[in-house]
Coordinates of C-alpha atoms and ligand atoms in Angstrom, one line a residue:
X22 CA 0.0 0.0 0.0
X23 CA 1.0 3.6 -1.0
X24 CA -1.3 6.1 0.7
X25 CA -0.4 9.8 0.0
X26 CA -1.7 12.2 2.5
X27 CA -3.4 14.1 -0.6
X28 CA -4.5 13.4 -3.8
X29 CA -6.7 15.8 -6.6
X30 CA -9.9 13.9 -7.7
X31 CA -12.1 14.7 -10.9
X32 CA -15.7 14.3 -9.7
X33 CA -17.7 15.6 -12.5
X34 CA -18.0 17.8 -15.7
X35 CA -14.0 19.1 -14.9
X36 CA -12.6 18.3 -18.5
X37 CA -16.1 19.2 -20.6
X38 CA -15.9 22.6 -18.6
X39 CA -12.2 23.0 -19.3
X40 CA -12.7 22.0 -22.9
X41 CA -15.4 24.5 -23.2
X42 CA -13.9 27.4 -21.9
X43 CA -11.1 27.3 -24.6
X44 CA -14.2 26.5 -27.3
X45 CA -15.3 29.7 -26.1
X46 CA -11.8 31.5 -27.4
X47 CA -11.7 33.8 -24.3
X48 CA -9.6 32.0 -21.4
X49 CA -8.1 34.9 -20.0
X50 CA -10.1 35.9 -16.6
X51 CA -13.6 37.2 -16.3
X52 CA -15.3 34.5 -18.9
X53 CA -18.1 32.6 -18.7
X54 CA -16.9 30.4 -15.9
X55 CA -15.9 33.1 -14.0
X56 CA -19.2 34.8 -13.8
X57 CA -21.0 31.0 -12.8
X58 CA -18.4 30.8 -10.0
X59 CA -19.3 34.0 -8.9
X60 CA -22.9 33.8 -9.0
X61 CA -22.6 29.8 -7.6
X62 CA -20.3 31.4 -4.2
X63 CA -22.8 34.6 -4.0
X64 CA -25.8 32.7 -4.1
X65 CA -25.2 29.6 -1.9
X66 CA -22.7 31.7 0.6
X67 CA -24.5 34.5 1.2
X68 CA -22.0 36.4 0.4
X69 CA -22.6 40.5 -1.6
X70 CA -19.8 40.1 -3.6
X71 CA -17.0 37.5 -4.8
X72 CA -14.2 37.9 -7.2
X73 CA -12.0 35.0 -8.4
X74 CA -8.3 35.5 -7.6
X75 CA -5.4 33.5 -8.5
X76 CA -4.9 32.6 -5.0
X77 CA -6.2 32.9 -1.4
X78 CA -2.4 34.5 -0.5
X79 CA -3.4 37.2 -3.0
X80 CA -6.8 37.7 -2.0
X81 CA -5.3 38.1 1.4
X82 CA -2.9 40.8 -0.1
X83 CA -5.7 42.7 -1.6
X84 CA -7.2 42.8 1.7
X85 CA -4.4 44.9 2.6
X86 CA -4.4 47.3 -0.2
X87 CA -8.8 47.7 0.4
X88 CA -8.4 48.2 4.0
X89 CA -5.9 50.8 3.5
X90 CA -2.8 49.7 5.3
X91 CA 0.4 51.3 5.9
X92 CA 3.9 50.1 6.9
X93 CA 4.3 50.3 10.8
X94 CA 0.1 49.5 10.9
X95 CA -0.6 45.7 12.9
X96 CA -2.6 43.1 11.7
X97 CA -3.7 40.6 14.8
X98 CA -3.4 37.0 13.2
X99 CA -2.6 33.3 15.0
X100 CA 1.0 32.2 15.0
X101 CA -0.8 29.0 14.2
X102 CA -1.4 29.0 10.2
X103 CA -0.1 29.2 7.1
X104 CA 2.6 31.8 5.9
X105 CA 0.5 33.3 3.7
X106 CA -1.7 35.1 6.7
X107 CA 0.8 36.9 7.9
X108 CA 2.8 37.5 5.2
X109 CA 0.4 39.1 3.1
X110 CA 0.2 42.2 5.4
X111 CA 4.2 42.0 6.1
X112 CA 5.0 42.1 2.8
X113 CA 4.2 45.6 2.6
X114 CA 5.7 46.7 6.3
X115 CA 2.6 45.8 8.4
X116 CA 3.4 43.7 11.0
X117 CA 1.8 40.7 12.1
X118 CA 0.6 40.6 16.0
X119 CA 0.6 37.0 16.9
X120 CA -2.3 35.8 18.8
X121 CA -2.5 32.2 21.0
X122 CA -4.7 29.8 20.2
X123 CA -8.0 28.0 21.4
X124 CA -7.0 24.4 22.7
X125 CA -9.9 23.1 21.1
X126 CA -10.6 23.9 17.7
X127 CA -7.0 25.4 17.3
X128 CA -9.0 29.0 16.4
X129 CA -6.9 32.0 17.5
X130 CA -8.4 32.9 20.9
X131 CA -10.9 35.6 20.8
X132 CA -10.3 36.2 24.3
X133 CA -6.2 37.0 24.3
X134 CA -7.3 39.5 20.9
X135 CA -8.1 42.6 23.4
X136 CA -4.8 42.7 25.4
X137 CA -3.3 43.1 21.5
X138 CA -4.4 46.1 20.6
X139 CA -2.2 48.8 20.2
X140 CA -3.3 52.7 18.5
X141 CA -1.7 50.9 15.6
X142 CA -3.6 48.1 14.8
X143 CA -6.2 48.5 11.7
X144 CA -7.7 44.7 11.5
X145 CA -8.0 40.8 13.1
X146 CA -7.5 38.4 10.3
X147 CA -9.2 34.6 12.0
X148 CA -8.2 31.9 10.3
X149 CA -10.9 28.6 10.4
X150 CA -9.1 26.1 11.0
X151 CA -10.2 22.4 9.5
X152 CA -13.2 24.5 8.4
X153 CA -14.5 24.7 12.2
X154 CA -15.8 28.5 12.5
X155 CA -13.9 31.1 14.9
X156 CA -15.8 33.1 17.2
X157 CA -17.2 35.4 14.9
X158 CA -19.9 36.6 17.2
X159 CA -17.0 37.7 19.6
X160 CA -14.7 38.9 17.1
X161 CA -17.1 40.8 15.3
X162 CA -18.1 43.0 18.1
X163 CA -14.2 43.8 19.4
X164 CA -14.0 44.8 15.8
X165 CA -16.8 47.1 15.4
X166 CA -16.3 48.2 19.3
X167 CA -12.5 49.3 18.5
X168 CA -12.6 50.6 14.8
X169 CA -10.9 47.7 13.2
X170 CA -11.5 45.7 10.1
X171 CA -11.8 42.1 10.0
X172 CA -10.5 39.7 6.7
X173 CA -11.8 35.7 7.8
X174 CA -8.8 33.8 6.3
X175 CA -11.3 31.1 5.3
X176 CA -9.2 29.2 2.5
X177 CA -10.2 25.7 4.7
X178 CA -13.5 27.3 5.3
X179 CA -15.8 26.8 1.9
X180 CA -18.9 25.3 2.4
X181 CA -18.6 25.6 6.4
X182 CA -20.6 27.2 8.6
X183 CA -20.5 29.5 12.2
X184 CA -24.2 29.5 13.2
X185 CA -26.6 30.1 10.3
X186 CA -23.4 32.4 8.2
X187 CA -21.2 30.7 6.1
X188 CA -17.5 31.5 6.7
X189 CA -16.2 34.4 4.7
X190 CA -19.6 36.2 4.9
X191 CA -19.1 37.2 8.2
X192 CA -16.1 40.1 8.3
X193 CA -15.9 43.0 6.2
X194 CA -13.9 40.9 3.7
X195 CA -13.0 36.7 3.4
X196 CA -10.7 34.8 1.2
X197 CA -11.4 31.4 0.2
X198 CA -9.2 29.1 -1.4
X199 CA -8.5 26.4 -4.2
X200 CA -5.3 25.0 -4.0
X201 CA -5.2 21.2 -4.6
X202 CA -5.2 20.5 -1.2
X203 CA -8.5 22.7 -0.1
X204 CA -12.0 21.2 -0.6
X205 CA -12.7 22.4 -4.1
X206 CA -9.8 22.9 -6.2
X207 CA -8.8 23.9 -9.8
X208 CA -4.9 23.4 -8.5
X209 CA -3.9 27.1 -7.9
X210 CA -6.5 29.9 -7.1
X211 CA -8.7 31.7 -4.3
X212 CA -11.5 34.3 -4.3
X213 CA -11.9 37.1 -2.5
X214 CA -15.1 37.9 -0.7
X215 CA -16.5 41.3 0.0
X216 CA -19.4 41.5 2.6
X217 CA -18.9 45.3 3.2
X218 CA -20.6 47.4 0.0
X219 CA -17.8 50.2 0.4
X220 CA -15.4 48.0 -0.3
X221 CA -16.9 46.4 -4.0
X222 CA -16.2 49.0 -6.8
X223 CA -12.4 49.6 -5.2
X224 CA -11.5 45.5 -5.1
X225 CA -12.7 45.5 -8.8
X226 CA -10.4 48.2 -9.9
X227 CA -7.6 46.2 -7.6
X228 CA -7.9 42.9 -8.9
X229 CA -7.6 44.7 -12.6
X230 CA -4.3 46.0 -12.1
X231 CA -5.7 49.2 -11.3
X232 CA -7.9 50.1 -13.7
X233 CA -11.6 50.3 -14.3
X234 CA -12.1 47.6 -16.7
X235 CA -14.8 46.1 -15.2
X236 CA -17.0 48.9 -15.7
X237 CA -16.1 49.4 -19.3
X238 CA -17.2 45.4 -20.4
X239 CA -20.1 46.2 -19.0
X240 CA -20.9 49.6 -20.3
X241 CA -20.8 51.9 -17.7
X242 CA -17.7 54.1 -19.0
X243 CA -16.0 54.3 -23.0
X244 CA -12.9 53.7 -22.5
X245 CA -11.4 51.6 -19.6
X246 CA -7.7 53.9 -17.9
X247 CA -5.6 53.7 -15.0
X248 CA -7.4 54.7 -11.9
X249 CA -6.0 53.1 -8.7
X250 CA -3.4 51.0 -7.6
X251 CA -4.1 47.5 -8.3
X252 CA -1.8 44.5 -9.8
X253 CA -3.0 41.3 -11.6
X254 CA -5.1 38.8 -9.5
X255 CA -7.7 37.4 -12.1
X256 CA -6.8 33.6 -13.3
X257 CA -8.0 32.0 -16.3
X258 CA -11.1 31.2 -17.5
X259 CA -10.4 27.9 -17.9
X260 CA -9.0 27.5 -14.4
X261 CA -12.9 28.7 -13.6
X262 CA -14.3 25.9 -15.8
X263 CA -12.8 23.5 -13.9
X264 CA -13.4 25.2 -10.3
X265 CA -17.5 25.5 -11.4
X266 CA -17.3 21.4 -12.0
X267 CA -16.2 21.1 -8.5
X268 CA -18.9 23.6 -7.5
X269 CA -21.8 21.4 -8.9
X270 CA -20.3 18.7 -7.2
X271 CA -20.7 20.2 -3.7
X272 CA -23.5 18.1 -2.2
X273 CA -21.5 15.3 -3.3
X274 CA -18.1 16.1 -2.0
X275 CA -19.6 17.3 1.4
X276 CA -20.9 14.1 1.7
X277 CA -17.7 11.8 0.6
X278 CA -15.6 14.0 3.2
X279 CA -18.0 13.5 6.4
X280 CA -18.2 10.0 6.1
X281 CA -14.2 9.7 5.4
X282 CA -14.3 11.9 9.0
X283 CA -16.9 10.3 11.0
X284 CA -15.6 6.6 10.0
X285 CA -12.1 8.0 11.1
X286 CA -13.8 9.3 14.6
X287 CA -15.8 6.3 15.0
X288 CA -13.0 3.8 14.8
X289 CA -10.6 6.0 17.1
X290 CA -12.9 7.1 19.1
X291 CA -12.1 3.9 22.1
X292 CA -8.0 5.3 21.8
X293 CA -9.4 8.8 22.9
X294 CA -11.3 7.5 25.7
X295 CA -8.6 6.0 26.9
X296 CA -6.2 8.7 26.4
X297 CA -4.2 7.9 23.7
X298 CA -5.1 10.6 21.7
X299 CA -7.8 13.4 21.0
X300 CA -10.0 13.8 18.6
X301 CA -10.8 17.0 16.7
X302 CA -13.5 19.1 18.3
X303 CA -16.4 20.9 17.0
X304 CA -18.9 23.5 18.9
X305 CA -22.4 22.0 18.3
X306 CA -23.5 25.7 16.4
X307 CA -20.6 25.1 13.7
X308 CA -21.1 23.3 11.0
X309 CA -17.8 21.9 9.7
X310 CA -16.6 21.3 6.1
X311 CA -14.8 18.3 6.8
X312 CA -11.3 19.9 5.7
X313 CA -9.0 17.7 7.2
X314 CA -8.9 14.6 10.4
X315 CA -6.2 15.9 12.6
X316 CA -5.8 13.9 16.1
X317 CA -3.4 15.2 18.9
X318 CA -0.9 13.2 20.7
X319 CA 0.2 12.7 24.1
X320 CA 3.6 14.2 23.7
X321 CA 5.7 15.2 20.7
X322 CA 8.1 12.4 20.7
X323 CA 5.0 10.2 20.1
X324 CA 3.7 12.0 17.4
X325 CA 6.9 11.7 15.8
X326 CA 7.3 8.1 16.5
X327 CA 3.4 7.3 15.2
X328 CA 4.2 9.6 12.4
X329 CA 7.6 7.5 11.3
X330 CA 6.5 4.3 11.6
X331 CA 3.1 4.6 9.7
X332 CA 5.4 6.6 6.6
X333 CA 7.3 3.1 6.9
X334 CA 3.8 1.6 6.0
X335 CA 3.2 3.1 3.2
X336 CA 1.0 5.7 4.8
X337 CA 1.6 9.6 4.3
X338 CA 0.5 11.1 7.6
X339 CA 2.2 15.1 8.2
X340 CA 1.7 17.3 10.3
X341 CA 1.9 21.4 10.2
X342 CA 2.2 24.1 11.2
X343 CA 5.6 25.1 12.5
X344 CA 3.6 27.9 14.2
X345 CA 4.6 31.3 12.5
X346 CA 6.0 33.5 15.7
X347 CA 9.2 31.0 16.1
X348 CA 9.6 30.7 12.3
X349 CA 13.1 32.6 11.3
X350 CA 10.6 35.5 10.2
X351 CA 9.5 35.6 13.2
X352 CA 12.8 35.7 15.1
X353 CA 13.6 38.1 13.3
X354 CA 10.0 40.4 14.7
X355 CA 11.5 39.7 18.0
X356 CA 9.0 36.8 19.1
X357 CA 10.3 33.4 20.6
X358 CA 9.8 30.4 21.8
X359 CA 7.7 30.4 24.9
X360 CA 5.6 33.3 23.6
X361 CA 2.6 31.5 22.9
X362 CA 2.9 28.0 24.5
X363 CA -0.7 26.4 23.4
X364 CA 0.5 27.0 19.8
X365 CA 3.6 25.5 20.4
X366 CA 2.5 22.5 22.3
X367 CA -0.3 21.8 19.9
X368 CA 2.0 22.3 16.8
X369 CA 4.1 19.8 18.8
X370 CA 1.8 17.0 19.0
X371 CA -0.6 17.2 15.7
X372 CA -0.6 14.5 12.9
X373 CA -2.9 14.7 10.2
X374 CA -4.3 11.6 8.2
X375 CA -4.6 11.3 4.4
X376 CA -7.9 12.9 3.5
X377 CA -9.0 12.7 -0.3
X378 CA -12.0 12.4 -2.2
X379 CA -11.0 9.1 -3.4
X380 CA -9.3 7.4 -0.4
X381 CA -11.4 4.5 -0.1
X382 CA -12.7 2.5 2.9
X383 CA -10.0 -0.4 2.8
X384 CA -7.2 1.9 3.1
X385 CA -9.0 3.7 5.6
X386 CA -9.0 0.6 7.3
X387 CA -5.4 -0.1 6.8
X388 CA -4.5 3.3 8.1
X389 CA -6.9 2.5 10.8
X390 CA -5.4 -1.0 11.7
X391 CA -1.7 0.6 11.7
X392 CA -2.4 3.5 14.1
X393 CA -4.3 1.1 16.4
X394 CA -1.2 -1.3 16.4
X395 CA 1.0 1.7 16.8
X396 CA -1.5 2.9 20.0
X397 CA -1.5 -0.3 21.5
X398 CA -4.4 -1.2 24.2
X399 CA -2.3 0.5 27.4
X400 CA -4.3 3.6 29.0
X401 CA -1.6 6.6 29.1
X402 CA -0.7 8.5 32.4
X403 CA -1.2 12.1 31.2
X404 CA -4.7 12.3 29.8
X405 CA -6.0 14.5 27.1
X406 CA -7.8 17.1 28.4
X407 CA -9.1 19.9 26.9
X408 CA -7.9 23.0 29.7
Ligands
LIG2 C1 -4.1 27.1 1.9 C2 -4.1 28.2 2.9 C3 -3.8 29.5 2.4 C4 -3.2 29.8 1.1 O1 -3.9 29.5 0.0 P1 -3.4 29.7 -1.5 O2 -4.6 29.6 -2.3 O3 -2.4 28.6 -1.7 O4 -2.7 31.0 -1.5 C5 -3.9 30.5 3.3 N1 -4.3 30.3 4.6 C6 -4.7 29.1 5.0 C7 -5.2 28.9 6.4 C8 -4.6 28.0 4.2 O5 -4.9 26.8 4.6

């Protein structure tokens, strides 16, 4: 057996779409495709207004440029995510205030987000991790109580919801991803979503390197010039035909990906009662995407062990993130280790199990049978407790 951890899947119309888009003889951005993605993500997310991008990173950096920043401004993020949510504010001199996170959904902790505030900070970027909602309620309201914006960093987050909102519809702006690992995928790209009406007619001219093309394809001005900043964040047409295959295919995928989860949590669940390892956790008013099946370890030398021996099995289990704050980047802010110990402990003692479309239920099992020979029947000393 040969298990990756990840693996792409074609589930529907993928290659008709993609084969259409060049019959159409327009595959640069803003297509056909584009438009059906758009309308597909406004309609079923709730969302006023969403704009394909070529990644979630760069709908991330237009965040930045929409909100307004400067260099020396601070952006509150978790140390606790991938480099892209810090980095897109950092890139252009705002720096990135680390926040701890929740031990149980590994959310950044709305509760540590107050004592950050500074006269500099402009925005809280929450990142939902496995597709498990932050505290949006919570957040929301520090944001409007102090003046700052808020940009969900929802790349794991599509098709998930925090109460009766689906994530990215929440803050004044979101960015979704689909990168070959996310949910739905067409290899590289991301959109950016815009709750906040101000914010619309600006992120168009952005995402068109400036200028007010978007207005002159449909109309509204002669001649299309250089208005605004902006760069180039549109992808291809036919990168949107095969995204919209994906998107027809969401009732289906959902449902592959919660039963890959639950048969995962079902046949583990004994090794977490007897504290061998926990399980993810999710509040009863979220409901998850099914992103990813993470389970925590006792200790870190465990996870490593666990990790080794099932890679010498064939089976691709990883685990991330090296948390951001103790990165060399983040040396370099002036953080270290010891800063934000849940992060670091967590970080420590994560593994992630191959999750695919396709993975099918024997080697599920086989995955299954390995870590339960790995865990062995003893009941551990240190139990996994939540506090
Ligand atoms: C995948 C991911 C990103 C980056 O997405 P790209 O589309 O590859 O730029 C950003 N943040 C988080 C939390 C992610 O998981």
């Amino acid at each position: 057996m040969n298990i990756p951890f990840n693996k792409p899947s074609l589930l529907g119309n993928e290659l008709q779409y993609a084969k259409e888009a060049v019959g159409n003889l327009k595959i640069s951005g803003d297509g056909v495709f584009t438009a059906k993605c758009h309308e597909f993500m406004e309609e079923k997310f709730g969302i006023k207004k969403v704009l394909l991008t070529t990644s979630c990173t760069h709908a991330l950096e237009m965040g930045f440029l929409l909100f307004n920043l400067s260099a020396g401004d601070e952006v509150i993020v978790p140390s606790y995510t991938f480099v892209s949510t810090a980095n897109a504010f950092y890139l252009r001199g705002v720096k990135p205030v680390f926040v701890d996170i929740r031990p149980d959904t590994l959310n950044l902790d709305e509760k540590q987000i107050i004592s950050k505030i500074t006269k500099k900070t402009k925005a809280i970027c929450p990142v939902h991790y496995a597709g498990v909602g932050c505290e949006m309620d919570t957040i929301m309201k520090i944001a409007h109580q102090y003046g700052l914006f808020v940009i969900e960093d929802a790349a794991q987050g599509v098709n998930a919801k925090y109460k009766d909102k689906y994530l990215g519809a929440i803050g004044h702006l979101g960015a979704y991803s689909f990168h070959e690992t996310k949910n739905y995928s067409c290899g590289e790209g991301g959109a950016i979503l815009i709750n906040d009406e101000q914010l619309i007619e600006r992120a168009e001219i952005i995402r068109e390197k400036g200028t007010n093309r978007s207005k002159f394809f449909r109309g509204e001005v002669d001649k299309y010039t250089w208005v605004d900043i902006g760069s180039s964040y549109l992808p291809s047409d036919l990168l949107a035909a095969y995204l919209y295959a994906q998107f027809e295919c969401r009732e289906k995928i959902q449902e592959i990906r919660r039963n890959i989860f639950e048969y995962y949590s079902e046949n583990l669940a004994e090794h977490a009662e007897r504290g061998q390892l926990r399980l993810p956790y999710i509040p009863s008013d979220r409901s998850p995407n099914y992103h990813m099946f993470y389970i925590i370890l006792p200790s870190a030398s465990e996870r490593d062990r666990i990790m080794y021996e099932l890679k010498k099995a064939g089976i691709l289990a990883i685990f991330h993130y090296l948390p951001l704050h103790t990165s060399p980047m983040g040396k370099k802010m002036g953080y270290q280790a010891g800063d934000l110990p849940i992060t670091e402990d967590l970080a420590a003692r994560i593994l992630r199990l191959p999750f695919y479309n396709t993975l099918t239920r024997g080697e599920q099992d086989y995955i299954i049978a390995h870590l339960k020979k790995l865990l062995g029947h003893g009941t551990r000393e240190k139990s996994l407790v939540l506090e």
